[in-house]
Amino acid sequence: MSGHIQAAPIEKKFFTTGVKILIAIFGIGMAFGLYRFIFSLGSVTHLNDQYPWGLWIGVDVSSGVALAAGGFTTAALIHIFYRDKYAVIGRPAHLTAMLGYTFVAIGLLFDLGRWYNVWHPLLPTMWQGNSVLFEVGMCVMLYLTVLYIEFIPIVTERFIGHSPKWIDAILKFLDRIFNKIMWIFIILGVLLSCLHQSSLGNLMVIAPYKMHPLWYTRVMPLLFLTSAIAVGLPMVMFESIWASWSFKRKPEMDVLSPLSKVAAVIIAIYFFMRIIDLTIREAWGFAFEGSLQSNMFFLEFVVGLVIPLIMLLFEKVRRSPKLLFIASALYILFGVLLNRVNVFFIAYQPQYAEKQYVPAIGEFAVTIGLIAALILLYRIIVSIFPILPAHEKQA
């Protein structure tokens, strides 16, 4: 799924001040993570029998899966709908998705009580076909495998002509084979993504009496899928502009501006779906009850959905890297990430809870440490492999 672009590794100094700060943050997070594996979940989290899912499921897993949606949305846009002009963003989007899903799998290990049994779904004798989590787990494992297979042509391109003859011959053989069959993995990747993005929304449908009415709806799987598709393109725009600033390159606005038009249409569809759903269920009254849930709903709905949608309707915003970055960040952080947090532990109201769940410092440290590691790996990989366009534009 590389697209036909001229790409090259970035030649920039690696150990900058920002990189050193990220390494420190990652080290602190992993110290808490190591403590969790030695002394169990309860030693670093505020999770309990009433709140079995917290920050790690809401952010690391559910939000991580949604925010990695740029991979399958750009793959569909470029290879299924034949929008070749977006090929320049295909590789960065694919890398972001691959790293995102990798860290979803790592983040899940921290959250599992018996993390050492994570391999059990690989055995057919342990399959549970009636479990939504089983379907999500299998789809995520398969899609992660597909993402790494789709990365093989980038690896072969990097080392062909720079390796011993016998390795070069193997790389050329692999390159020919995968170029012929890559369309199978692209379609499979889009299909698997649609399946598990919607299934994540199905997880809470089984708890109608424990969910706040502002979020509980039987169409939650459809809302999760639509919001994931909608966040895929803003995530690509956010990552592309951030990378341009970080590597002192000119943002690819000739591609990002038209892409933002598509993003605005999909976000508008998601916006109207939320409006219609809340209206049909007569749930608007709960938005004004003044509770934690109603305040979080307004934050998500107004800051994360209405404001970025209005911003993207203006051409001035779509042509400005800074404004487009702000609009994308608002939808990513408040429209989708906050939505997953709200669904998984703000809207969730167990019957016998003594107090509201608030994440512990250790949970925040592990989550922020994983995000720092993801950014570091992104920088390492774009420095080794041809991911970003070769003809650098000076800012």
mmCIF file of C-alpha atoms in Angstrom:
data_model
loop_
_atom_site.group_PDB
_atom_site.id
_atom_site.type_symbol
_atom_site.label_atom_id
_atom_site.label_comp_id
_atom_site.label_asym_id
_atom_site.label_seq_id
_atom_site.Cartn_x
_atom_site.Cartn_y
_atom_site.Cartn_z
ATOM 1 C CA MET A 1 0.000 0.000 0.000
ATOM 2 C CA SER A 2 2.838 2.347 -0.641
ATOM 3 C CA GLY A 3 1.404 4.372 -3.483
ATOM 4 C CA HIS A 4 3.556 5.578 -6.379
ATOM 5 C CA ILE A 5 5.659 8.345 -4.855
ATOM 6 C CA GLN A 6 9.339 9.209 -4.653
ATOM 7 C CA ALA A 7 10.159 8.868 -0.971
ATOM 8 C CA ALA A 8 13.435 8.904 0.959
ATOM 9 C CA PRO A 9 14.682 8.621 4.569
ATOM 10 C CA ILE A 10 14.882 11.869 6.503
ATOM 11 C CA GLU A 11 18.404 13.157 7.086
ATOM 12 C CA LYS A 12 18.095 15.152 10.276
ATOM 13 C CA LYS A 13 19.938 15.163 13.610
ATOM 14 C CA PHE A 14 18.235 12.524 15.764
ATOM 15 C CA PHE A 15 19.119 13.414 19.374
ATOM 16 C CA THR A 16 17.425 16.789 19.636
ATOM 17 C CA THR A 17 16.156 18.319 22.890
ATOM 18 C CA GLY A 18 12.651 17.099 22.100
ATOM 19 C CA VAL A 19 13.890 13.536 21.552
ATOM 20 C CA LYS A 20 15.747 13.562 24.893
ATOM 21 C CA ILE A 21 12.568 14.738 26.677
ATOM 22 C CA LEU A 22 10.559 11.974 24.981
ATOM 23 C CA ILE A 23 13.124 9.360 26.092
ATOM 24 C CA ALA A 24 12.831 10.616 29.691
ATOM 25 C CA ILE A 25 9.010 10.477 29.581
ATOM 26 C CA PHE A 26 9.153 6.990 28.105
ATOM 27 C CA GLY A 27 11.558 5.882 30.872
ATOM 28 C CA ILE A 28 9.261 7.141 33.628
ATOM 29 C CA GLY A 29 6.247 5.448 32.046
ATOM 30 C CA MET A 30 8.061 2.152 31.695
ATOM 31 C CA ALA A 31 9.183 2.313 35.322
ATOM 32 C CA PHE A 32 5.506 2.406 36.347
ATOM 33 C CA GLY A 33 4.789 -0.322 33.802
ATOM 34 C CA LEU A 34 7.470 -2.586 35.237
ATOM 35 C CA TYR A 35 6.109 -1.955 38.732
ATOM 36 C CA ARG A 36 2.623 -2.969 37.507
ATOM 37 C CA PHE A 37 3.917 -6.303 36.079
ATOM 38 C CA ILE A 38 5.760 -7.107 39.318
ATOM 39 C CA PHE A 39 3.116 -6.001 41.856
ATOM 40 C CA SER A 40 -0.150 -6.438 39.833
ATOM 41 C CA LEU A 41 -2.804 -4.051 38.491
ATOM 42 C CA GLY A 42 -3.929 -2.745 41.862
ATOM 43 C CA SER A 43 -0.464 -1.413 42.678
ATOM 44 C CA VAL A 44 -0.540 1.364 40.051
ATOM 45 C CA THR A 45 -4.213 1.752 39.070
ATOM 46 C CA HIS A 46 -7.542 2.744 40.632
ATOM 47 C CA LEU A 47 -9.338 -0.061 38.815
ATOM 48 C CA ASN A 48 -11.664 -2.278 40.892
ATOM 49 C CA ASP A 49 -14.582 -4.688 40.523
ATOM 50 C CA GLN A 50 -16.993 -1.795 39.798
ATOM 51 C CA TYR A 51 -14.648 -0.127 37.290
ATOM 52 C CA PRO A 52 -12.725 -2.926 35.535
ATOM 53 C CA TRP A 53 -11.981 -0.683 32.541
ATOM 54 C CA GLY A 54 -10.306 2.694 32.890
ATOM 55 C CA LEU A 55 -7.804 4.970 31.213
ATOM 56 C CA TRP A 56 -5.832 2.202 29.523
ATOM 57 C CA ILE A 57 -8.895 0.739 27.777
ATOM 58 C CA GLY A 58 -10.471 4.144 27.070
ATOM 59 C CA VAL A 59 -7.308 5.791 25.699
ATOM 60 C CA ASP A 60 -4.594 3.217 24.932
ATOM 61 C CA VAL A 61 -6.872 0.632 23.340
ATOM 62 C CA SER A 62 -10.191 2.113 22.190
ATOM 63 C CA SER A 63 -8.876 5.595 21.305
ATOM 64 C CA GLY A 64 -5.653 4.119 19.909
ATOM 65 C CA VAL A 65 -7.608 1.936 17.503
ATOM 66 C CA ALA A 66 -9.779 4.867 16.402
ATOM 67 C CA LEU A 67 -6.850 7.262 15.950
ATOM 68 C CA ALA A 68 -4.994 4.685 13.856
ATOM 69 C CA ALA A 69 -7.901 4.728 11.388
ATOM 70 C CA GLY A 70 -5.922 6.968 9.040
ATOM 71 C CA GLY A 71 -4.293 3.814 7.683
ATOM 72 C CA PHE A 72 -7.394 2.162 6.306
ATOM 73 C CA THR A 73 -9.186 5.385 5.320
ATOM 74 C CA THR A 74 -6.264 6.598 3.183
ATOM 75 C CA ALA A 75 -5.746 3.078 1.794
ATOM 76 C CA ALA A 76 -9.393 3.031 0.702
ATOM 77 C CA LEU A 77 -9.150 6.566 -0.681
ATOM 78 C CA ILE A 78 -5.970 5.898 -2.705
ATOM 79 C CA HIS A 79 -6.285 2.266 -3.792
ATOM 80 C CA ILE A 80 -10.040 1.543 -3.830
ATOM 81 C CA PHE A 81 -11.420 4.943 -4.908
ATOM 82 C CA TYR A 82 -8.311 5.623 -7.086
ATOM 83 C CA ARG A 83 -7.569 9.089 -5.688
ATOM 84 C CA ASP A 84 -3.866 8.938 -6.669
ATOM 85 C CA LYS A 85 -3.208 12.572 -5.739
ATOM 86 C CA TYR A 86 -3.326 11.499 -2.081
ATOM 87 C CA ALA A 87 -0.570 8.881 -2.544
ATOM 88 C CA VAL A 88 1.958 11.243 -0.958
ATOM 89 C CA ILE A 89 0.236 10.801 2.436
ATOM 90 C CA GLY A 90 -0.285 7.046 2.075
ATOM 91 C CA ARG A 91 3.021 5.886 3.575
ATOM 92 C CA PRO A 92 3.015 8.235 6.610
ATOM 93 C CA ALA A 93 -0.610 7.264 7.303
ATOM 94 C CA HIS A 94 0.256 3.588 7.028
ATOM 95 C CA LEU A 95 3.209 3.973 9.396
ATOM 96 C CA THR A 96 1.056 5.835 11.926
ATOM 97 C CA ALA A 97 -1.559 3.070 11.782
ATOM 98 C CA MET A 98 1.051 0.313 12.108
ATOM 99 C CA LEU A 99 2.654 1.938 15.144
ATOM 100 C CA GLY A 100 -0.755 2.825 16.591
ATOM 101 C CA TYR A 101 -1.988 -0.767 16.494
ATOM 102 C CA THR A 102 1.345 -2.052 17.790
ATOM 103 C CA PHE A 103 1.003 0.159 20.858
ATOM 104 C CA VAL A 104 -2.660 -0.842 21.241
ATOM 105 C CA ALA A 105 -1.436 -4.435 21.626
ATOM 106 C CA ILE A 106 1.297 -3.380 24.072
ATOM 107 C CA GLY A 107 -1.149 -1.186 26.021
ATOM 108 C CA LEU A 108 -3.562 -4.105 26.312
ATOM 109 C CA LEU A 109 -0.862 -6.152 28.044
ATOM 110 C CA PHE A 110 -0.718 -3.595 30.870
ATOM 111 C CA ASP A 111 -4.493 -3.792 31.334
ATOM 112 C CA LEU A 112 -4.880 -7.571 31.369
ATOM 113 C CA GLY A 113 -4.860 -9.080 34.844
ATOM 114 C CA ARG A 114 -3.325 -12.317 33.510
ATOM 115 C CA TRP A 115 -1.360 -10.690 30.703
ATOM 116 C CA TYR A 116 0.719 -13.828 30.189
ATOM 117 C CA ASN A 117 -2.394 -15.549 28.759
ATOM 118 C CA VAL A 118 -2.809 -13.022 25.943
ATOM 119 C CA TRP A 119 -1.876 -15.683 23.366
ATOM 120 C CA HIS A 120 -4.904 -17.886 24.231
ATOM 121 C CA PRO A 121 -7.161 -16.599 21.390
ATOM 122 C CA LEU A 122 -4.636 -18.068 18.940
ATOM 123 C CA LEU A 123 -5.782 -21.572 19.928
ATOM 124 C CA PRO A 124 -9.055 -22.690 18.244
ATOM 125 C CA THR A 125 -9.877 -24.750 21.328
ATOM 126 C CA MET A 126 -10.106 -21.521 23.337
ATOM 127 C CA TRP A 127 -12.262 -19.569 20.869
ATOM 128 C CA GLN A 128 -15.483 -18.004 22.152
ATOM 129 C CA GLY A 129 -17.568 -17.085 19.141
ATOM 130 C CA ASN A 130 -20.273 -15.352 21.216
ATOM 131 C CA SER A 131 -17.849 -12.806 22.677
ATOM 132 C CA VAL A 132 -17.571 -9.321 21.191
ATOM 133 C CA LEU A 133 -14.102 -9.024 22.729
ATOM 134 C CA PHE A 134 -13.047 -12.216 20.919
ATOM 135 C CA GLU A 135 -14.064 -10.712 17.572
ATOM 136 C CA VAL A 136 -12.274 -7.447 18.382
ATOM 137 C CA GLY A 137 -9.139 -9.315 19.474
ATOM 138 C CA MET A 138 -9.009 -11.506 16.372
ATOM 139 C CA CYS A 139 -9.627 -8.575 14.003
ATOM 140 C CA VAL A 140 -6.937 -6.454 15.675
ATOM 141 C CA MET A 141 -4.406 -9.314 15.525
ATOM 142 C CA LEU A 142 -5.161 -9.990 11.857
ATOM 143 C CA TYR A 143 -5.135 -6.321 10.899
ATOM 144 C CA LEU A 144 -1.834 -5.747 12.680
ATOM 145 C CA THR A 145 -0.398 -8.653 10.677
ATOM 146 C CA VAL A 146 -1.777 -7.128 7.457
ATOM 147 C CA LEU A 147 -0.218 -3.745 8.311
ATOM 148 C CA TYR A 148 3.228 -5.315 8.706
ATOM 149 C CA ILE A 149 2.808 -7.252 5.435
ATOM 150 C CA GLU A 150 1.868 -4.004 3.684
ATOM 151 C CA PHE A 151 5.109 -2.488 5.014
ATOM 152 C CA ILE A 152 7.286 -5.135 3.291
ATOM 153 C CA PRO A 153 7.513 -3.289 -0.085
ATOM 154 C CA ILE A 154 8.878 -0.231 1.758
ATOM 155 C CA VAL A 155 11.567 -2.421 3.367
ATOM 156 C CA THR A 156 12.510 -4.034 0.052
ATOM 157 C CA GLU A 157 12.643 -0.636 -1.666
ATOM 158 C CA ARG A 158 14.997 0.641 1.048
ATOM 159 C CA PHE A 159 17.541 -2.174 0.785
ATOM 160 C CA ILE A 160 17.409 -3.225 -2.891
ATOM 161 C CA GLY A 161 20.702 -2.171 -4.453
ATOM 162 C CA HIS A 162 22.337 -1.712 -1.044
ATOM 163 C CA SER A 163 22.716 -5.376 -0.018
ATOM 164 C CA PRO A 164 24.845 -8.417 -1.005
ATOM 165 C CA LYS A 165 23.756 -9.980 -4.315
ATOM 166 C CA TRP A 166 21.973 -12.995 -2.814
ATOM 167 C CA ILE A 167 19.998 -10.799 -0.391
ATOM 168 C CA ASP A 168 19.279 -8.378 -3.234
ATOM 169 C CA ALA A 169 17.849 -11.241 -5.296
ATOM 170 C CA ILE A 170 15.560 -12.261 -2.423
ATOM 171 C CA LEU A 171 14.411 -8.680 -1.903
ATOM 172 C CA LYS A 172 13.632 -8.247 -5.621
ATOM 173 C CA PHE A 173 11.682 -11.524 -5.611
ATOM 174 C CA LEU A 174 9.652 -10.405 -2.573
ATOM 175 C CA ASP A 175 9.066 -7.008 -4.169
ATOM 176 C CA ARG A 176 7.656 -8.575 -7.349
ATOM 177 C CA ILE A 177 5.434 -10.992 -5.427
ATOM 178 C CA PHE A 178 3.979 -8.417 -3.025
ATOM 179 C CA ASN A 179 3.390 -5.859 -5.779
ATOM 180 C CA LYS A 180 1.171 -8.453 -7.496
ATOM 181 C CA ILE A 181 -0.815 -9.541 -4.449
ATOM 182 C CA MET A 182 -0.846 -6.353 -2.348
ATOM 183 C CA TRP A 183 -4.397 -5.497 -3.435
ATOM 184 C CA ILE A 184 -5.619 -8.521 -1.466
ATOM 185 C CA PHE A 185 -4.122 -7.192 1.782
ATOM 186 C CA ILE A 186 -5.394 -3.663 1.137
ATOM 187 C CA ILE A 187 -8.997 -4.876 0.780
ATOM 188 C CA LEU A 188 -8.553 -7.236 3.736
ATOM 189 C CA GLY A 189 -7.183 -4.378 5.865
ATOM 190 C CA VAL A 190 -10.151 -2.114 5.103
ATOM 191 C CA LEU A 191 -12.614 -4.935 5.821
ATOM 192 C CA LEU A 192 -10.976 -5.921 9.138
ATOM 193 C CA SER A 193 -10.854 -2.290 10.244
ATOM 194 C CA CYS A 194 -14.552 -1.753 9.621
ATOM 195 C CA LEU A 195 -15.352 -4.924 11.584
ATOM 196 C CA HIS A 196 -13.443 -4.178 14.769
ATOM 197 C CA GLN A 197 -14.058 -0.403 14.774
ATOM 198 C CA SER A 198 -17.797 -1.082 14.934
ATOM 199 C CA SER A 199 -17.409 -3.987 17.373
ATOM 200 C CA LEU A 200 -15.645 -1.729 19.879
ATOM 201 C CA GLY A 201 -18.888 0.253 20.011
ATOM 202 C CA ASN A 202 -20.800 -2.964 20.585
ATOM 203 C CA LEU A 203 -18.931 -3.662 23.841
ATOM 204 C CA MET A 204 -21.077 -1.270 25.875
ATOM 205 C CA VAL A 205 -24.389 -2.084 24.167
ATOM 206 C CA ILE A 206 -24.651 -5.084 26.483
ATOM 207 C CA ALA A 207 -24.825 -2.747 29.534
ATOM 208 C CA PRO A 208 -27.983 -0.645 28.934
ATOM 209 C CA TYR A 209 -28.689 -0.050 32.642
ATOM 210 C CA LYS A 210 -25.123 1.006 33.500
ATOM 211 C CA MET A 211 -24.626 3.574 30.737
ATOM 212 C CA HIS A 212 -25.666 7.239 30.875
ATOM 213 C CA PRO A 213 -28.477 7.975 28.366
ATOM 214 C CA LEU A 214 -26.400 10.629 26.595
ATOM 215 C CA TRP A 215 -24.168 7.875 25.200
ATOM 216 C CA TYR A 216 -26.112 4.637 25.433
ATOM 217 C CA THR A 217 -27.692 3.800 22.105
ATOM 218 C CA ARG A 218 -28.191 0.622 20.128
ATOM 219 C CA VAL A 219 -26.535 2.290 17.134
ATOM 220 C CA MET A 220 -23.287 2.788 19.071
ATOM 221 C CA PRO A 221 -21.417 0.361 16.728
ATOM 222 C CA LEU A 222 -22.440 2.500 13.742
ATOM 223 C CA LEU A 223 -21.426 5.699 15.568
ATOM 224 C CA PHE A 224 -18.048 4.190 16.507
ATOM 225 C CA LEU A 225 -17.391 3.140 12.898
ATOM 226 C CA THR A 226 -18.456 6.506 11.452
ATOM 227 C CA SER A 227 -16.429 8.502 13.974
ATOM 228 C CA ALA A 228 -13.376 6.302 13.258
ATOM 229 C CA ILE A 229 -13.697 6.910 9.508
ATOM 230 C CA ALA A 230 -14.193 10.613 10.225
ATOM 231 C CA VAL A 231 -11.095 10.849 12.438
ATOM 232 C CA GLY A 232 -8.851 9.008 9.983
ATOM 233 C CA LEU A 233 -8.353 12.007 7.690
ATOM 234 C CA PRO A 234 -7.904 14.646 10.460
ATOM 235 C CA MET A 235 -5.334 12.301 12.011
ATOM 236 C CA VAL A 236 -3.453 12.197 8.693
ATOM 237 C CA MET A 237 -3.587 16.010 8.442
ATOM 238 C CA PHE A 238 -2.448 16.405 12.076
ATOM 239 C CA GLU A 239 0.443 13.953 11.616
ATOM 240 C CA SER A 240 1.508 15.398 8.260
ATOM 241 C CA ILE A 241 1.611 19.030 9.478
ATOM 242 C CA TRP A 242 3.306 18.032 12.759
ATOM 243 C CA ALA A 243 5.970 16.043 10.867
ATOM 244 C CA SER A 244 6.514 18.945 8.449
ATOM 245 C CA TRP A 245 7.134 21.366 11.311
ATOM 246 C CA SER A 246 9.294 18.863 13.186
ATOM 247 C CA PHE A 247 11.535 18.171 10.155
ATOM 248 C CA LYS A 248 11.405 21.793 8.932
ATOM 249 C CA ARG A 249 9.588 20.938 5.716
ATOM 250 C CA LYS A 250 6.801 22.780 3.949
ATOM 251 C CA PRO A 251 3.383 21.212 4.728
ATOM 252 C CA GLU A 252 1.814 19.387 1.781
ATOM 253 C CA MET A 253 -1.114 21.817 1.623
ATOM 254 C CA ASP A 254 -1.800 21.029 -2.054
ATOM 255 C CA VAL A 255 -2.916 17.608 -0.796
ATOM 256 C CA LEU A 256 -4.129 18.407 2.732
ATOM 257 C CA SER A 257 -6.496 21.224 1.703
ATOM 258 C CA PRO A 258 -8.644 19.078 -0.629
ATOM 259 C CA LEU A 259 -8.393 16.245 1.894
ATOM 260 C CA SER A 260 -9.908 18.510 4.540
ATOM 261 C CA LYS A 261 -12.991 18.963 2.341
ATOM 262 C CA VAL A 262 -13.556 15.207 2.398
ATOM 263 C CA ALA A 263 -12.981 15.193 6.165
ATOM 264 C CA ALA A 264 -15.579 17.953 6.651
ATOM 265 C CA VAL A 265 -18.202 15.928 4.778
ATOM 266 C CA ILE A 266 -17.609 12.780 6.859
ATOM 267 C CA ILE A 267 -17.547 14.734 10.153
ATOM 268 C CA ALA A 268 -20.825 16.410 9.122
ATOM 269 C CA ILE A 269 -22.389 12.985 8.538
ATOM 270 C CA TYR A 270 -21.257 11.888 12.016
ATOM 271 C CA PHE A 271 -22.583 15.167 13.505
ATOM 272 C CA PHE A 272 -26.069 14.673 12.023
ATOM 273 C CA MET A 273 -26.103 11.017 13.094
ATOM 274 C CA ARG A 274 -25.494 12.116 16.712
ATOM 275 C CA ILE A 275 -28.219 14.795 16.443
ATOM 276 C CA ILE A 276 -30.783 12.365 15.014
ATOM 277 C CA ASP A 277 -29.920 9.630 17.537
ATOM 278 C CA LEU A 278 -30.219 11.960 20.567
ATOM 279 C CA THR A 279 -33.493 13.383 19.207
ATOM 280 C CA ILE A 280 -35.122 10.020 18.502
ATOM 281 C CA ARG A 281 -34.155 8.736 21.973
ATOM 282 C CA GLU A 282 -35.370 12.012 23.558
ATOM 283 C CA ALA A 283 -32.040 12.248 25.420
ATOM 284 C CA TRP A 284 -31.352 15.989 25.009
ATOM 285 C CA GLY A 285 -32.825 16.735 28.454
ATOM 286 C CA PHE A 286 -29.943 14.868 30.128
ATOM 287 C CA ALA A 287 -27.481 17.318 28.560
ATOM 288 C CA PHE A 288 -28.711 20.078 30.899
ATOM 289 C CA GLU A 289 -28.774 18.200 34.221
ATOM 290 C CA GLY A 290 -25.486 19.809 35.368
ATOM 291 C CA SER A 291 -23.776 16.509 36.218
ATOM 292 C CA LEU A 292 -20.229 15.415 35.386
ATOM 293 C CA GLN A 293 -21.681 13.436 32.478
ATOM 294 C CA SER A 294 -23.597 16.398 31.017
ATOM 295 C CA ASN A 295 -20.530 18.671 31.299
ATOM 296 C CA MET A 296 -18.320 16.098 29.598
ATOM 297 C CA PHE A 297 -20.962 15.657 26.898
ATOM 298 C CA PHE A 298 -20.955 19.389 26.119
ATOM 299 C CA LEU A 299 -17.155 19.425 26.047
ATOM 300 C CA GLU A 300 -17.134 16.527 23.586
ATOM 301 C CA PHE A 301 -20.046 17.716 21.458
ATOM 302 C CA VAL A 302 -19.304 21.436 21.222
ATOM 303 C CA VAL A 303 -15.486 21.611 21.403
ATOM 304 C CA GLY A 304 -14.791 18.285 19.720
ATOM 305 C CA LEU A 305 -17.500 18.188 17.057
ATOM 306 C CA VAL A 306 -19.293 21.477 16.377
ATOM 307 C CA ILE A 307 -16.260 23.819 16.451
ATOM 308 C CA PRO A 308 -13.917 21.748 14.208
ATOM 309 C CA LEU A 309 -16.782 21.100 11.776
ATOM 310 C CA ILE A 310 -17.531 24.832 11.485
ATOM 311 C CA MET A 311 -13.806 25.598 11.109
ATOM 312 C CA LEU A 312 -13.413 23.097 8.260
ATOM 313 C CA LEU A 313 -16.281 24.723 6.339
ATOM 314 C CA PHE A 314 -14.124 27.829 5.764
ATOM 315 C CA GLU A 315 -11.605 27.818 2.905
ATOM 316 C CA LYS A 316 -9.287 30.089 4.911
ATOM 317 C CA VAL A 317 -8.966 27.343 7.539
ATOM 318 C CA ARG A 318 -8.466 24.594 4.960
ATOM 319 C CA ARG A 319 -5.600 26.550 3.347
ATOM 320 C CA SER A 320 -3.827 27.485 6.583
ATOM 321 C CA PRO A 321 -1.504 24.846 8.133
ATOM 322 C CA LYS A 322 -1.931 26.311 11.643
ATOM 323 C CA LEU A 323 -5.742 26.556 11.520
ATOM 324 C CA LEU A 324 -6.069 23.155 9.857
ATOM 325 C CA PHE A 325 -3.814 21.704 12.559
ATOM 326 C CA ILE A 326 -6.008 23.252 15.287
ATOM 327 C CA ALA A 327 -9.246 22.004 13.703
ATOM 328 C CA SER A 328 -7.805 18.491 13.308
ATOM 329 C CA ALA A 329 -6.452 18.470 16.871
ATOM 330 C CA LEU A 330 -9.823 19.572 18.312
ATOM 331 C CA TYR A 331 -11.682 16.776 16.563
ATOM 332 C CA ILE A 332 -9.017 14.179 17.421
ATOM 333 C CA LEU A 333 -8.643 15.096 21.111
ATOM 334 C CA PHE A 334 -12.173 16.201 22.048
ATOM 335 C CA GLY A 335 -14.335 14.648 19.338
ATOM 336 C CA VAL A 336 -13.020 11.088 19.327
ATOM 337 C CA LEU A 337 -10.488 10.534 22.129
ATOM 338 C CA LEU A 338 -12.798 12.210 24.678
ATOM 339 C CA ASN A 339 -15.781 10.302 23.222
ATOM 340 C CA ARG A 340 -14.063 6.978 23.933
ATOM 341 C CA VAL A 341 -13.109 8.136 27.450
ATOM 342 C CA ASN A 342 -16.696 9.245 28.055
ATOM 343 C CA VAL A 343 -18.168 5.988 26.782
ATOM 344 C CA PHE A 344 -15.845 3.665 28.699
ATOM 345 C CA PHE A 345 -15.664 5.283 32.108
ATOM 346 C CA ILE A 346 -17.551 8.599 32.362
ATOM 347 C CA ALA A 347 -20.874 7.297 31.040
ATOM 348 C CA TYR A 348 -20.375 3.935 32.758
ATOM 349 C CA GLN A 349 -22.259 3.949 36.083
ATOM 350 C CA PRO A 350 -22.002 0.642 37.999
ATOM 351 C CA GLN A 351 -24.817 0.087 40.502
ATOM 352 C CA TYR A 352 -22.704 -0.480 43.604
ATOM 353 C CA ALA A 353 -19.802 1.891 43.018
ATOM 354 C CA GLU A 354 -18.758 3.800 46.152
ATOM 355 C CA LYS A 355 -17.121 6.631 44.198
ATOM 356 C CA GLN A 356 -16.394 7.772 40.640
ATOM 357 C CA TYR A 357 -13.321 6.212 39.025
ATOM 358 C CA VAL A 358 -10.406 8.639 38.584
ATOM 359 C CA PRO A 359 -7.220 7.319 36.884
ATOM 360 C CA ALA A 360 -4.139 6.972 39.119
ATOM 361 C CA ILE A 361 -0.805 8.682 38.433
ATOM 362 C CA GLY A 362 0.648 5.346 37.331
ATOM 363 C CA GLU A 363 -2.054 4.961 34.674
ATOM 364 C CA PHE A 364 -1.307 8.416 33.259
ATOM 365 C CA ALA A 365 2.460 7.724 33.359
ATOM 366 C CA VAL A 366 2.171 4.464 31.386
ATOM 367 C CA THR A 367 -0.170 6.006 28.803
ATOM 368 C CA ILE A 368 1.983 9.106 28.252
ATOM 369 C CA GLY A 369 5.109 6.915 28.168
ATOM 370 C CA LEU A 370 3.605 4.774 25.395
ATOM 371 C CA ILE A 371 2.690 7.879 23.380
ATOM 372 C CA ALA A 372 6.282 9.137 23.760
ATOM 373 C CA ALA A 373 7.596 5.762 22.576
ATOM 374 C CA LEU A 374 5.301 5.865 19.539
ATOM 375 C CA ILE A 375 6.606 9.308 18.531
ATOM 376 C CA LEU A 376 10.213 8.151 19.011
ATOM 377 C CA LEU A 377 9.668 5.065 16.856
ATOM 378 C CA TYR A 378 8.022 7.176 14.156
ATOM 379 C CA ARG A 379 11.100 9.408 14.049
ATOM 380 C CA ILE A 380 13.454 6.407 13.941
ATOM 381 C CA ILE A 381 11.561 4.687 11.122
ATOM 382 C CA VAL A 382 11.241 7.786 8.890
ATOM 383 C CA SER A 383 15.001 8.237 9.366
ATOM 384 C CA ILE A 384 15.682 4.704 8.081
ATOM 385 C CA PHE A 385 12.962 3.966 5.528
ATOM 386 C CA PRO A 386 11.520 5.946 2.567
ATOM 387 C CA ILE A 387 8.292 7.179 4.159
ATOM 388 C CA LEU A 388 8.157 10.938 3.539
ATOM 389 C CA PRO A 389 8.415 12.542 0.053
ATOM 390 C CA ALA A 390 11.977 12.662 -1.302
ATOM 391 C CA HIS A 391 11.891 16.172 -2.698
ATOM 392 C CA GLU A 392 11.893 18.170 0.472
ATOM 393 C CA LYS A 393 10.201 21.533 0.341
ATOM 394 C CA GLN A 394 11.840 24.163 2.438
ATOM 395 C CA ALA A 395 9.579 25.872 4.983
#
